[in-house]
Short mmCIF file of C-alpha atoms and ligand atoms in Angstrom, two decimals:
data_model
loop_
_atom_site.label_atom_id
_atom_site.label_comp_id
_atom_site.label_asym_id
_atom_site.label_seq_id
_atom_site.Cartn_x
_atom_site.Cartn_y
_atom_site.Cartn_z
CA MET A 1 0.00 0.00 0.00
CA GLU A 2 1.18 3.51 -0.82
CA THR A 3 2.39 5.77 1.94
CA ASN A 4 2.17 9.53 1.90
CA VAL A 5 5.90 10.09 2.48
CA PRO A 6 6.47 13.67 1.34
CA LYS A 7 9.11 14.62 -1.17
CA ARG A 8 12.40 15.77 0.27
CA ARG A 9 13.60 19.09 -0.97
CA ASP A 10 17.21 19.87 -1.96
CA ASN A 11 18.35 20.44 1.56
CA LYS A 12 18.02 16.98 3.07
CA LYS A 13 16.90 18.42 6.39
CA SER A 14 13.86 20.15 4.95
CA LEU A 15 10.49 18.55 4.30
CA ARG A 16 7.38 19.65 2.51
CA VAL A 17 4.11 18.38 3.89
CA LYS A 18 0.41 18.78 3.21
CA VAL A 19 -2.21 19.13 5.93
CA ILE A 20 -5.97 19.57 5.65
CA SER A 21 -8.66 20.76 8.06
CA LEU A 22 -11.97 18.92 8.38
CA GLY A 23 -15.14 19.41 10.39
CA ASN A 24 -18.62 20.87 10.20
CA ALA A 25 -19.19 24.43 9.04
CA GLU A 26 -18.61 27.10 11.69
CA VAL A 27 -16.69 24.92 14.17
CA GLY A 28 -13.67 27.23 13.88
CA LYS A 29 -11.26 25.56 11.42
CA SER A 30 -10.22 28.77 9.67
CA CYS A 31 -9.96 30.67 12.96
CA ILE A 32 -7.64 28.02 14.45
CA ILE A 33 -5.33 28.29 11.45
CA LYS A 34 -5.51 32.09 11.47
CA ARG A 35 -4.75 32.22 15.20
CA TYR A 36 -1.62 30.11 14.66
CA CYS A 37 -0.36 31.72 11.44
CA GLU A 38 -1.48 35.33 11.95
CA LYS A 39 -1.82 35.50 15.76
CA ARG A 40 -5.28 37.04 15.52
CA PHE A 41 -8.92 36.15 15.94
CA VAL A 42 -11.81 37.25 13.75
CA PRO A 43 -15.15 37.13 15.59
CA LYS A 44 -17.23 37.61 12.45
CA TYR A 45 -18.09 34.38 10.62
CA LEU A 46 -16.69 34.35 7.09
CA ALA A 47 -17.52 30.95 5.61
CA THR A 48 -14.73 29.32 3.63
CA ILE A 49 -15.80 29.05 0.02
CA GLY A 50 -14.48 25.71 -1.21
CA ILE A 51 -10.87 25.73 -0.01
CA ASP A 52 -8.48 28.27 1.47
CA TYR A 53 -4.82 27.62 0.90
CA GLY A 54 -1.79 28.88 2.81
CA VAL A 55 1.86 28.01 3.43
CA THR A 56 3.86 28.30 6.62
CA LYS A 57 7.38 27.27 7.64
CA VAL A 58 8.10 25.64 10.97
CA GLN A 59 11.21 24.24 12.61
CA VAL A 60 11.00 20.77 14.14
CA ARG A 61 14.27 19.76 15.80
CA ASP A 62 16.90 20.11 13.06
CA ARG A 63 14.44 20.15 10.19
CA GLU A 64 12.70 22.96 8.40
CA ILE A 65 9.16 21.94 7.50
CA LYS A 66 7.26 23.73 4.78
CA VAL A 67 3.60 23.16 5.56
CA ASN A 68 0.95 23.51 2.87
CA ILE A 69 -2.37 24.05 4.62
CA PHE A 70 -5.63 23.31 2.81
CA ASP A 71 -8.46 24.67 4.90
CA MET A 72 -11.65 22.95 3.76
CA ALA A 73 -15.16 24.38 3.79
CA GLY A 74 -17.36 22.40 6.16
CA HIS A 75 -20.63 23.08 4.42
CA PRO A 76 -22.05 20.02 2.57
CA PHE A 77 -22.55 22.25 -0.46
CA PHE A 78 -18.76 22.16 -1.09
CA TYR A 79 -18.40 18.39 -1.17
CA GLU A 80 -17.47 18.40 -4.87
CA VAL A 81 -14.66 20.89 -4.26
CA ARG A 82 -13.34 19.19 -1.12
CA ASN A 83 -13.06 15.73 -2.58
CA GLU A 84 -10.19 16.77 -4.86
CA PHE A 85 -7.99 17.66 -1.90
CA TYR A 86 -7.91 14.61 0.37
CA LYS A 87 -5.14 12.74 -1.44
CA ASP A 88 -1.47 12.96 -0.41
CA SER A 89 -2.13 14.52 3.00
CA GLN A 90 0.27 13.79 5.84
CA GLY A 91 -1.85 15.45 8.52
CA VAL A 92 -5.51 16.07 9.26
CA LEU A 93 -6.97 18.57 11.74
CA LEU A 94 -10.36 17.20 12.76
CA VAL A 95 -12.28 20.01 14.44
CA TYR A 96 -15.53 20.12 16.40
CA ASP A 97 -17.25 22.74 18.53
CA VAL A 98 -17.53 21.57 22.17
CA GLY A 99 -20.87 23.38 22.42
CA LEU A 100 -22.44 21.54 19.48
CA ARG A 101 -22.82 17.81 19.94
CA GLU A 102 -23.77 17.27 16.30
CA SER A 103 -20.37 18.62 15.24
CA PHE A 104 -18.71 15.98 17.45
CA ASP A 105 -21.04 13.22 16.19
CA ALA A 106 -20.15 14.25 12.64
CA LEU A 107 -16.45 13.36 13.04
CA ASP A 108 -17.12 9.77 11.96
CA SER A 109 -18.73 10.92 8.72
CA TRP A 110 -15.81 13.26 8.04
CA LEU A 111 -13.47 10.29 8.33
CA GLY A 112 -15.87 8.33 6.11
CA GLU A 113 -15.86 11.03 3.42
CA MET A 114 -12.09 11.14 3.50
CA LYS A 115 -11.69 7.36 3.21
CA GLN A 116 -14.20 7.23 0.38
CA GLU A 117 -12.49 9.96 -1.59
CA MET A 118 -9.02 8.50 -1.08
CA GLY A 119 -10.30 5.22 -2.49
CA SER A 120 -8.59 1.87 -2.33
CA GLN A 121 -5.17 3.49 -2.04
CA ALA A 122 -6.19 5.05 1.28
CA ASN A 123 -3.63 4.36 3.95
CA MET A 124 -4.91 6.04 7.06
CA GLU A 125 -1.91 4.68 9.00
CA SER A 126 0.37 7.10 7.21
CA ILE A 127 -1.61 10.17 8.23
CA VAL A 128 -1.37 12.00 11.57
CA PHE A 129 -4.77 12.99 12.95
CA ILE A 130 -5.29 15.68 15.57
CA VAL A 131 -8.71 16.21 17.09
CA CYS A 132 -9.40 19.81 18.17
CA ALA A 133 -12.17 20.25 20.71
CA ASN A 134 -12.61 23.93 19.87
CA LYS A 135 -14.37 26.92 21.50
CA VAL A 136 -13.50 25.78 25.03
CA ASP A 137 -13.73 29.46 26.06
CA LEU A 138 -17.52 29.18 25.82
CA THR A 139 -17.74 27.15 29.03
CA LYS A 140 -21.47 27.73 29.69
CA ARG A 141 -22.61 26.05 26.50
CA ARG A 142 -20.33 23.01 26.68
CA ALA A 143 -22.13 19.90 25.37
CA VAL A 144 -19.27 17.40 24.94
CA ASP A 145 -16.95 16.91 27.89
CA GLU A 146 -13.23 16.35 27.69
CA GLY A 147 -13.41 12.66 28.65
CA GLU A 148 -15.72 11.84 25.79
CA GLY A 149 -13.75 13.76 23.19
CA ARG A 150 -10.44 12.34 24.37
CA LEU A 151 -11.78 8.80 24.38
CA TRP A 152 -13.07 9.13 20.82
CA ALA A 153 -9.73 10.47 19.62
CA GLU A 154 -7.27 8.35 21.55
CA SER A 155 -9.09 5.06 20.94
CA ARG A 156 -8.38 5.69 17.25
CA GLY A 157 -4.73 6.58 17.87
CA PHE A 158 -5.42 10.27 17.26
CA HIS A 159 -4.09 13.16 19.35
CA TYR A 160 -6.61 15.23 21.29
CA PHE A 161 -6.34 18.92 22.19
CA GLU A 162 -8.73 21.38 23.78
CA THR A 163 -8.46 24.66 21.88
CA SER A 164 -9.85 28.14 21.67
CA ALA A 165 -9.09 30.17 18.59
CA GLN A 166 -10.56 33.12 20.46
CA SER A 167 -8.23 33.07 23.51
CA GLY A 168 -5.42 31.12 21.86
CA GLU A 169 -5.61 28.34 24.47
CA GLY A 170 -4.03 25.10 23.27
CA ILE A 171 -3.35 26.36 19.74
CA ASN A 172 0.47 26.48 19.75
CA GLU A 173 0.76 23.25 21.75
CA MET A 174 -1.59 21.53 19.33
CA PHE A 175 0.30 22.63 16.20
CA GLN A 176 3.68 21.78 17.76
CA ALA A 177 2.47 18.26 18.56
CA PHE A 178 0.95 18.01 15.08
CA PHE A 179 4.10 18.99 13.16
CA SER A 180 6.33 17.02 15.47
CA SER A 181 4.26 13.85 14.90
CA ILE A 182 4.23 14.39 11.14
CA THR A 183 8.02 14.73 11.21
CA ASP A 184 8.32 11.55 13.32
CA MET A 185 6.10 9.75 10.84
CA CYS A 186 8.18 10.90 7.85
CA GLU A 187 11.36 9.81 9.62
CA ASN A 188 9.66 6.50 10.36
CA GLY A 189 9.25 5.67 6.66
CA GLY A 190 5.75 7.16 6.39
CA LYS A 191 4.16 5.01 9.06
CA ARG A 192 2.49 6.70 11.99
CA PRO A 193 4.51 5.72 15.09
CA VAL A 194 2.53 3.69 17.63
CA SER A 195 0.75 6.35 19.60
CA GLU A 196 1.91 7.13 23.10
CA VAL A 197 -1.50 8.71 23.69
CA SER A 198 -3.48 5.47 23.64
CA VAL A 199 -5.88 4.99 26.57
CA GLY A 200 -6.01 1.25 26.02
CA PHE A 201 -9.48 1.00 24.49
CA THR A 202 -10.23 -0.42 21.12
CA LYS A 203 -12.41 1.75 18.89
CA GLU A 204 -15.30 -0.65 19.46
CA GLN A 205 -14.95 -0.47 23.25
CA ALA A 206 -14.77 3.31 23.13
CA ASP A 207 -17.93 3.46 21.00
CA THR A 208 -19.74 1.24 23.49
CA ILE A 209 -18.63 3.40 26.43
CA ARG A 210 -19.78 6.46 24.55
CA ARG A 211 -23.19 4.90 23.90
CA ILE A 212 -23.54 3.96 27.56
CA ARG A 213 -22.56 7.42 28.77
CA ASN A 214 -24.99 9.12 26.40
CA SER A 215 -27.94 6.80 26.93
CA LYS A 216 -31.17 8.49 28.01
CA ASP A 217 -32.49 5.56 30.08
CA SER A 218 -31.49 2.04 31.06
CA TRP A 219 -33.14 0.47 27.96
CA ASP A 220 -31.09 2.74 25.79
CA MET A 221 -28.01 1.93 27.87
CA LEU A 222 -28.47 -1.76 27.14
CA GLY A 223 -29.14 -1.12 23.47
CA VAL A 224 -32.56 -2.83 23.59
CA LYS A 225 -36.14 -1.68 22.96
CA PRO A 226 -38.26 -0.75 26.03
CA GLY A 227 -39.96 -3.90 27.35
CA ALA A 228 -37.49 -6.29 25.77
CA THR A 229 -36.94 -9.47 27.74
CA SER A 230 -33.65 -10.40 26.15
CA ILE A 231 -30.43 -9.13 27.67
CA THR A 232 -28.31 -10.42 24.81
CA ALA A 233 -27.34 -6.94 23.70
CA PHE A 234 -26.36 -6.04 27.24
CA LEU A 235 -24.19 -9.12 27.66
CA ALA A 236 -22.60 -8.48 24.29
CA SER A 237 -21.65 -4.95 25.27
CA VAL A 238 -20.32 -5.98 28.68
CA SER A 239 -18.13 -8.66 27.19
CA ARG A 240 -16.58 -6.12 24.85
CA VAL A 241 -16.01 -3.47 27.52
CA GLN A 242 -13.61 -4.65 30.19
CA TRP A 243 -14.28 -1.83 32.64
CA PHE A 244 -16.25 1.38 32.90
CA PRO A 245 -14.93 4.91 33.28
CA GLU A 246 -16.80 5.72 36.51
CA PRO A 247 -15.21 3.97 39.53
CA ASN A 248 -18.46 2.71 41.09
CA TRP A 249 -20.37 2.29 37.88
CA THR A 250 -23.33 -0.02 38.38
CA LEU A 251 -25.52 -1.32 35.60
CA ARG A 252 -29.05 -2.32 36.49
CA ARG A 253 -31.11 -4.68 34.42
CA PRO A 254 -34.32 -2.93 33.42
CA GLY A 255 -37.71 -3.98 34.74
CA ARG A 256 -38.20 -6.45 37.54
CA CYS A 257 -34.63 -7.24 38.46
CA SER A 258 -33.74 -5.51 41.71
CA ALA A 259 -30.20 -6.78 42.15
CA PRO A 260 -27.64 -4.58 40.40
CA LEU A 261 -25.31 -6.34 38.02
CA ARG A 262 -21.79 -5.55 39.01
CA ARG A 263 -18.66 -6.34 37.11
P1 GTP B 301 -16.46 26.91 7.43
O1 GTP B 301 -15.41 27.65 6.72
O2 GTP B 301 -17.84 27.33 7.04
O3 GTP B 301 -16.30 25.42 7.32
O4 GTP B 301 -16.35 27.28 9.02
P2 GTP B 301 -15.05 27.19 9.93
O5 GTP B 301 -15.04 25.87 10.63
O6 GTP B 301 -13.83 27.57 9.19
O7 GTP B 301 -15.39 28.28 11.05
P3 GTP B 301 -14.68 29.70 11.28
O8 GTP B 301 -13.26 29.53 11.63
O9 GTP B 301 -15.01 30.58 10.16
O10 GTP B 301 -15.45 30.17 12.61
C1 GTP B 301 -16.87 30.18 12.71
C2 GTP B 301 -17.33 31.13 13.81
O11 GTP B 301 -16.91 30.66 15.07
C3 GTP B 301 -16.76 32.54 13.67
O12 GTP B 301 -17.75 33.47 14.03
C4 GTP B 301 -15.61 32.56 14.67
O13 GTP B 301 -15.35 33.85 15.16
C5 GTP B 301 -16.13 31.63 15.76
N1 GTP B 301 -15.06 30.94 16.48
C6 GTP B 301 -14.08 30.18 15.94
N2 GTP B 301 -13.29 29.66 16.89
C7 GTP B 301 -13.79 30.11 18.07
C8 GTP B 301 -13.41 29.90 19.43
O14 GTP B 301 -12.46 29.20 19.79
N3 GTP B 301 -14.18 30.52 20.37
C9 GTP B 301 -15.26 31.28 20.06
N4 GTP B 301 -15.94 31.84 21.05
N5 GTP B 301 -15.65 31.49 18.79
C10 GTP B 301 -14.93 30.90 17.81
MG1 MG B 302 -13.49 28.08 7.25
#
């Protein structure tokens, strides 16, 4: 399978890489990039039309990295424009707004769109992903907590950062980690190094934990219809999840059963 190892430039210590930004419209992709590259914040929403392109140079250890940034429009209307730009990326900024759960839930479909457009040559292992939980300055409207966002990201081997393009919180740290990981990957023959950020969950386990945490009642928690007599779904989910994030987490069988089921 092809890797996305970037071309070396004349100076053997310099690299040229391509990164893209993905996420729903209005989550703050352009503002994050602007905050890092131009050290400023624009409160007025100016939707990206198709793609914005920019170049920046960064130093990672003894290497100069020329970064080509393709800032994608999040609106579905621009799908036809976006799909040309997924190929040959070494890094992806996946952004959601911590105050809008649907923007977090949409991360899976952004990954899906990317995989689909990259086709059979897609090698997601040779791309560094960073998840930005953005707009953390708006604390009163927070809808997705840090644990949930981090679990989603780290169970997939992605980095996770809490950011605010408005205050600048987390922005420099996030980009430093991003470029440093891309450089590590390039020096590692184009394969993403085994992540040191892993929390030890598989993607499937993390998805189950997420479902349990977000369930509205105990039927929903078990993944069965109200009134169901079968606990097959429950047993299936317990066997996949080795432990739960809350220390004294107790699952109760719905209905008549009074004894809690403990691990
Ligand atoms: P599209 O280009 O349409 O895909 O949107 P985008 O994801 O690039 O969003 P953009 O960066 O244009 O920001 C959308 C709105 O959110 C703007 O009004 C920004 O000022 C605001 N915004 C972006 N980041 C932050 C943040 O960290 N905090 C707050 N409070 N507002 C933010
Ligand atoms: Mg934009």
